[in-house]
Amino acid sequence: MDSKELGILLRNQNIGAAVKKCAMQLPYIEATESIQPITRTILRINLELYPEFEWNDKFHGKTSVAFWIWIEDPETDHIYHWEQFLISKRQVIKKEVQKLVFTIPLVEPLPSQYILHCTSDRWLGTTYTIPLTFQHLILPHSHASVTDLLELHPLPLSAL
C-alpha cells in the first residue's frame, strides 16, 4: 500500500506516511530456494536471502541484525535444520543477496512438503515462510550398482 491508502485505512490522512515509513523499517527477509538430492536420503538446499527493509540505526543498531532460519516437517513438527543468520547494515543498505547452503535428511516415504521459516531474532511478526515441495523431485535409485568381487588367491610366503 502507499501512504495515501494507509491514511484512508487508518482514517487519518496525516499519519499514513509515518506508518508507511515505520512499516518499511521492520526487519524482513525474503528468500528463494532450490533443492537438490545428493543421495536418496540427503537433500541439499540452496537459499538466496534478500533484505526487504530500510535500515535505521535507532532501531537496528549500527552493526547487524540477527535472523533465525529453520526447516520443519509440518506433519510431524520435527525440525531438520536451524541456524542463526546475521545480516549487516552494509548488506541491507546495498540490498546484497546472501547465500546459504546446507543439507538435511530426507525420509521415506517422501513427505508432502517441508516448511522453511526466516524470522527476526528480536521483532515479532516478521516471519517469511516457503513451502518446500517434493512432488517434482527426482531421487537417485535406492540400490547402488555393485561391482562383482574378484576371487582372491593367497600369495605364497616366498613371494613376500
Coordinates of C-alpha atoms in Angstrom, one line a residue:
M1 CA 0.0 0.0 0.0
D2 CA 1.1 3.5 -0.5
S3 CA 0.9 6.1 2.3
K4 CA -2.4 7.6 1.0
E5 CA -4.1 4.2 1.1
L6 CA -2.7 3.6 4.6
G7 CA -4.1 7.0 5.7
I8 CA -7.6 6.0 4.4
L9 CA -7.4 2.6 6.1
L10 CA -6.4 4.3 9.4
R11 CA -9.0 7.1 8.9
N12 CA -6.2 9.7 9.4
Q13 CA -4.5 11.0 6.3
N14 CA -1.8 12.8 8.3
I15 CA -0.2 9.6 9.7
G16 CA -0.3 7.5 6.6
A17 CA 3.3 8.4 5.5
A18 CA 4.7 7.9 9.1
V19 CA 3.1 4.5 9.3
K20 CA 4.4 3.5 5.9
K21 CA 7.9 4.6 6.9
C22 CA 7.8 2.6 10.2
A23 CA 6.5 -0.5 8.4
M24 CA 9.4 -0.3 5.9
Q25 CA 11.9 -0.5 8.8
L26 CA 10.6 -3.8 10.2
P27 CA 13.5 -6.3 9.6
Y28 CA 12.2 -8.7 7.0
I29 CA 14.0 -11.1 4.7
E30 CA 12.6 -12.9 1.7
A31 CA 14.1 -16.0 0.2
T32 CA 14.3 -18.2 -2.8
E33 CA 15.3 -21.8 -2.6
S34 CA 16.5 -24.6 -4.8
I35 CA 16.6 -28.2 -3.6
Q36 CA 18.8 -31.0 -5.0
P37 CA 19.0 -34.6 -3.8
I38 CA 22.6 -35.7 -3.1
T39 CA 21.6 -39.2 -2.3
R40 CA 18.2 -40.8 -1.7
T41 CA 18.3 -39.7 1.9
I42 CA 20.2 -36.4 1.8
L43 CA 18.9 -33.2 0.4
R44 CA 20.9 -30.1 -0.4
I45 CA 19.1 -26.7 0.0
N46 CA 20.5 -23.5 -1.6
L47 CA 19.0 -20.4 -0.2
E48 CA 19.2 -16.8 -1.5
L49 CA 18.2 -14.3 1.1
Y50 CA 17.0 -10.8 0.2
P51 CA 16.8 -8.0 2.8
E52 CA 13.5 -6.2 2.3
F53 CA 13.6 -3.4 4.8
E54 CA 15.2 0.0 5.4
W55 CA 18.0 0.3 7.9
N56 CA 17.6 2.7 10.8
D57 CA 20.4 3.0 13.3
K58 CA 18.0 4.0 16.1
F59 CA 16.0 0.7 15.8
H60 CA 18.6 -1.8 14.3
G61 CA 21.8 -0.6 15.9
K62 CA 25.0 0.1 13.9
T63 CA 26.3 -3.3 13.0
S64 CA 23.9 -6.2 12.2
V65 CA 20.5 -7.8 12.7
A66 CA 20.0 -11.5 13.6
F67 CA 17.6 -13.8 11.9
W68 CA 16.7 -17.5 12.6
I69 CA 16.3 -19.9 9.7
W70 CA 14.8 -23.3 10.3
I71 CA 13.2 -26.2 8.3
E72 CA 10.4 -28.3 9.7
D73 CA 8.1 -31.1 8.7
P74 CA 4.6 -29.7 9.4
E75 CA 3.1 -33.2 9.7
T76 CA 5.4 -34.3 12.5
D77 CA 6.6 -30.9 13.8
H78 CA 10.2 -32.2 13.5
I79 CA 12.8 -29.6 12.9
Y80 CA 15.5 -30.8 10.5
H81 CA 17.8 -27.7 10.4
W82 CA 18.1 -24.4 12.2
E83 CA 20.7 -21.7 12.3
Q84 CA 21.2 -18.1 13.2
F85 CA 22.0 -15.7 10.3
L86 CA 23.4 -12.2 10.7
I87 CA 22.9 -9.5 8.1
S88 CA 25.0 -6.4 8.3
K89 CA 24.0 -2.7 7.9
R90 CA 26.0 -2.5 4.7
Q91 CA 24.3 -5.6 3.2
V92 CA 20.9 -4.2 3.9
I93 CA 21.7 -0.7 2.5
K94 CA 23.2 -2.2 -0.7
K95 CA 20.4 -4.8 -0.9
E96 CA 23.0 -7.6 -1.2
V97 CA 21.8 -11.1 -1.8
Q98 CA 23.2 -13.6 0.8
K99 CA 23.5 -17.3 0.1
L100 CA 23.3 -20.2 2.4
V101 CA 23.8 -23.9 1.5
F102 CA 23.1 -26.7 3.9
T103 CA 21.9 -30.4 3.9
I104 CA 19.1 -32.1 5.6
P105 CA 17.9 -35.7 5.9
L106 CA 15.1 -36.9 3.7
V107 CA 12.9 -39.6 5.0
E108 CA 11.0 -42.2 3.1
P109 CA 8.1 -42.2 2.2
L110 CA 8.6 -38.6 1.0
P111 CA 6.6 -36.1 3.0
S112 CA 4.3 -33.8 1.0
Q113 CA 6.4 -30.8 2.0
Y114 CA 8.7 -29.2 4.5
I115 CA 8.4 -25.6 5.5
L116 CA 11.3 -23.1 5.6
H117 CA 11.0 -20.2 8.1
C118 CA 13.0 -17.0 8.2
T119 CA 12.3 -14.8 11.2
S120 CA 13.8 -11.9 13.0
D121 CA 15.5 -12.7 16.3
R122 CA 14.0 -9.6 18.0
W123 CA 11.0 -8.4 16.1
L124 CA 7.6 -10.1 16.2
G125 CA 5.5 -10.6 13.0
T126 CA 8.4 -10.6 10.6
T127 CA 8.4 -14.3 9.6
Y128 CA 8.7 -15.3 5.9
T129 CA 7.8 -18.9 5.1
I130 CA 8.3 -21.0 2.0
P131 CA 6.9 -24.5 1.4
L132 CA 9.5 -26.9 0.1
T133 CA 7.5 -29.4 -2.1
F134 CA 8.9 -32.7 -3.2
Q135 CA 6.3 -33.5 -5.9
H136 CA 8.7 -33.0 -8.8
L137 CA 11.9 -34.2 -7.0
I138 CA 13.7 -37.0 -8.8
L139 CA 15.6 -39.1 -6.4
P140 CA 18.6 -41.4 -7.2
H141 CA 17.9 -45.1 -7.4
S142 CA 17.6 -46.9 -4.0
H143 CA 20.0 -49.7 -4.9
A144 CA 23.5 -48.8 -5.9
S145 CA 25.2 -50.9 -8.6
V146 CA 27.8 -53.1 -7.1
T147 CA 30.9 -54.5 -8.8
D148 CA 31.4 -58.3 -8.6
L149 CA 34.2 -59.3 -6.2
L150 CA 37.2 -61.0 -7.7
E151 CA 38.3 -64.3 -6.3
L152 CA 41.5 -63.7 -4.3
H153 CA 44.2 -66.3 -4.0
P154 CA 46.6 -66.2 -1.1
L155 CA 50.2 -65.5 -2.0
P156 CA 52.8 -68.0 -1.0
L157 CA 55.1 -66.8 1.8
S158 CA 58.1 -66.9 -0.5
A159 CA 56.5 -64.2 -2.7
L160 CA 56.5 -61.8 0.3

